[in-house]
Short mmCIF file of C-alpha atoms in Angstrom, two decimals:
data_model
loop_
_atom_site.label_atom_id
_atom_site.label_comp_id
_atom_site.label_asym_id
_atom_site.label_seq_id
_atom_site.Cartn_x
_atom_site.Cartn_y
_atom_site.Cartn_z
CA MET A 1 0.00 0.00 0.00
CA PHE A 2 2.21 2.76 1.30
CA ARG A 3 5.91 2.73 0.81
CA ARG A 4 8.07 4.28 3.38
CA ASN A 5 11.02 5.99 1.98
CA ARG A 6 14.53 6.12 3.25
CA ALA A 7 14.14 9.63 4.76
CA ASP A 8 11.24 8.44 6.96
CA ARG A 9 13.31 5.48 8.18
CA GLU A 10 16.29 7.70 9.01
CA PHE A 11 14.05 10.18 10.81
CA ARG A 12 12.49 7.41 12.96
CA GLU A 13 15.93 6.01 13.78
CA ALA A 14 17.14 9.46 14.84
CA GLN A 15 14.06 9.82 17.06
CA ARG A 16 14.75 6.46 18.72
CA ALA A 17 18.39 7.40 19.30
CA GLY A 18 17.32 10.70 20.84
CA GLN A 19 14.84 8.96 23.13
CA ALA A 20 17.57 6.54 24.24
CA VAL A 21 19.90 9.45 25.10
CA LEU A 22 17.15 11.18 27.11
CA ALA A 23 16.36 7.96 28.97
CA MET A 24 20.04 7.50 29.79
CA HIS A 25 20.28 11.01 31.29
CA THR A 26 17.25 10.53 33.52
CA GLU A 27 18.73 7.34 35.01
CA LEU A 28 22.26 8.56 35.67
CA PRO A 29 22.77 11.34 38.23
CA LEU A 30 25.21 14.09 37.37
CA PRO A 31 28.42 13.82 39.43
CA ASP A 32 28.60 17.52 40.50
CA ALA A 33 24.89 18.15 40.98
CA PRO A 34 23.54 18.08 44.54
CA GLY A 35 20.79 15.62 45.29
CA PRO A 36 17.20 16.70 45.92
CA VAL A 37 17.67 16.64 49.72
CA ALA A 38 20.76 18.85 49.60
CA ALA A 39 19.06 21.34 47.27
CA SER A 40 16.00 21.75 49.51
CA ALA A 41 18.21 22.17 52.58
CA ALA A 42 20.23 24.85 50.80
CA LEU A 43 17.02 26.72 49.87
CA ALA A 44 15.70 26.51 53.43
CA ALA A 45 18.94 27.97 54.79
CA THR A 46 18.91 30.87 52.32
CA VAL A 47 17.14 33.96 53.63
CA VAL A 48 15.64 36.04 50.84
CA PRO A 49 15.49 39.75 51.73
CA ASP A 50 12.30 41.69 51.14
CA PHE A 51 11.97 43.56 47.88
CA LEU A 52 11.85 47.01 49.48
CA PRO A 53 13.18 48.20 52.81
CA PRO A 54 10.40 49.09 55.28
CA ASP A 55 10.99 52.83 54.88
CA PHE A 56 10.07 52.68 51.18
CA ARG A 57 6.88 50.59 51.48
CA ALA A 58 3.47 52.19 51.14
CA PRO A 59 1.20 51.80 54.16
CA SER A 60 -1.35 49.02 53.94
CA ARG A 61 -5.08 49.61 54.30
CA GLN A 62 -4.91 48.69 57.99
CA ASP A 63 -2.15 51.25 58.63
CA VAL A 64 -4.21 54.28 57.57
CA SER A 65 -7.48 55.66 58.94
CA GLY A 66 -8.99 55.94 55.49
CA PHE A 67 -8.74 57.32 51.99
CA MET A 68 -10.12 60.52 50.52
CA MET A 69 -10.75 61.94 47.07
CA ARG A 70 -12.30 64.99 45.48
CA TRP A 71 -15.62 64.67 43.66
CA ASP A 72 -16.17 67.94 41.80
CA LEU A 73 -19.23 66.96 39.74
CA PRO A 74 -22.71 66.55 41.18
CA LEU A 75 -22.85 63.21 43.01
CA VAL A 76 -25.60 61.00 41.58
CA ILE A 77 -26.68 58.16 43.87
CA ASP A 78 -29.49 55.81 42.82
CA GLY A 79 -30.50 58.19 40.03
CA GLU A 80 -30.77 61.27 42.29
CA VAL A 81 -28.36 64.17 42.72
CA HIS A 82 -27.17 64.05 46.32
CA ALA A 83 -27.30 67.41 48.10
CA CYS A 84 -26.22 68.51 51.56
CA HIS A 85 -28.75 70.08 53.94
CA CYS A 86 -26.98 73.40 53.29
CA GLY A 87 -27.78 73.16 49.58
CA ALA A 88 -24.33 72.15 48.25
CA TYR A 89 -24.48 69.46 45.59
CA ARG A 90 -20.96 69.46 44.11
CA ASN A 91 -17.28 69.74 45.18
CA TRP A 92 -17.49 66.87 47.65
CA ILE A 93 -14.69 65.19 49.52
CA VAL A 94 -15.44 61.46 49.65
CA PHE A 95 -13.90 59.47 52.51
CA ASN A 96 -13.52 55.70 52.53
CA MET A 97 -12.81 54.70 56.12
CA ARG A 98 -11.03 51.64 57.46
CA ASP A 99 -14.36 50.10 58.52
CA ASP A 100 -15.55 50.28 54.84
CA SER A 101 -17.96 53.14 55.51
CA VAL A 102 -18.17 56.02 53.04
CA TRP A 103 -18.54 59.59 54.30
CA LEU A 104 -19.19 62.78 52.35
CA ARG A 105 -18.00 66.29 53.21
CA CYS A 106 -19.49 69.31 51.49
CA PRO A 107 -17.50 72.52 50.85
CA ALA A 108 -19.10 74.07 53.97
CA GLY A 109 -17.60 71.31 56.13
CA HIS A 110 -20.74 69.26 56.86
CA GLU A 111 -19.96 65.55 57.08
CA THR A 112 -22.41 62.68 56.78
CA GLU A 113 -22.17 58.94 56.29
CA GLU A 114 -23.56 57.75 52.97
CA THR A 115 -24.81 54.19 53.39
CA ARG A 116 -25.75 53.82 49.71
CA LEU A 117 -22.07 53.98 48.73
CA ASP A 118 -19.51 51.33 49.66
CA THR A 119 -15.81 50.53 49.29
CA ALA A 120 -16.38 48.88 45.91
CA TRP A 121 -17.93 52.11 44.58
CA TYR A 122 -15.02 54.11 46.00
CA ASN A 123 -12.44 51.82 44.41
CA ARG A 124 -14.17 51.98 41.02
CA ASN A 125 -14.25 55.78 41.03
CA SER A 126 -11.00 56.75 42.72
CA GLY A 127 -7.62 56.98 41.12
CA PRO A 128 -4.36 55.68 42.51
CA VAL A 129 -3.20 56.94 45.89
CA ASP A 130 -0.71 59.73 45.29
CA HIS A 131 -0.18 61.14 48.80
CA PHE A 132 -0.31 60.00 52.39
CA HIS A 133 -1.06 62.69 54.97
CA PRO A 134 -0.32 62.65 58.69
CA SER A 135 -3.61 64.34 59.61
CA LEU A 136 -7.10 64.93 58.28
CA GLU A 137 -6.51 68.68 58.08
CA ASP A 138 -3.38 68.18 55.97
CA GLY A 139 -5.30 65.90 53.57
CA LEU A 140 -8.19 68.36 53.29
CA HIS A 141 -5.75 71.20 52.64
CA HIS A 142 -4.10 69.11 49.89
CA LEU A 143 -7.50 68.53 48.24
CA GLY A 144 -8.44 72.22 48.47
CA HIS A 145 -10.93 72.19 51.35
#
């Protein structure tokens, strides 16, 4: 039916020879290579330093009281424009506290918790953290309040 040519035979023979060489290497250990026990002991004894020194690391979420951002446009929650009792409806400072509550501060300084907003909303709408402030007043000053 089908004739196999000489090139096919040579190719199959080369494959068999290659498989034999690979099998030989898996059975014989290398003379200078450490065994699996010695390699794991050497890795356990090696102490890997942290990527950054502690002074250069950003604080984690548990290390700060919360996050804040400006919200200059009217804040629409559940299809309604949110307004403060003083009449302000734009230029908010939005706080996301450590306990996952969201607070709003109007330009007049009135603060109220907004239960319809959560940390997921804050994370979707905020940008990356660009500053850490030692006090609330310093953060508000940085954001222009």
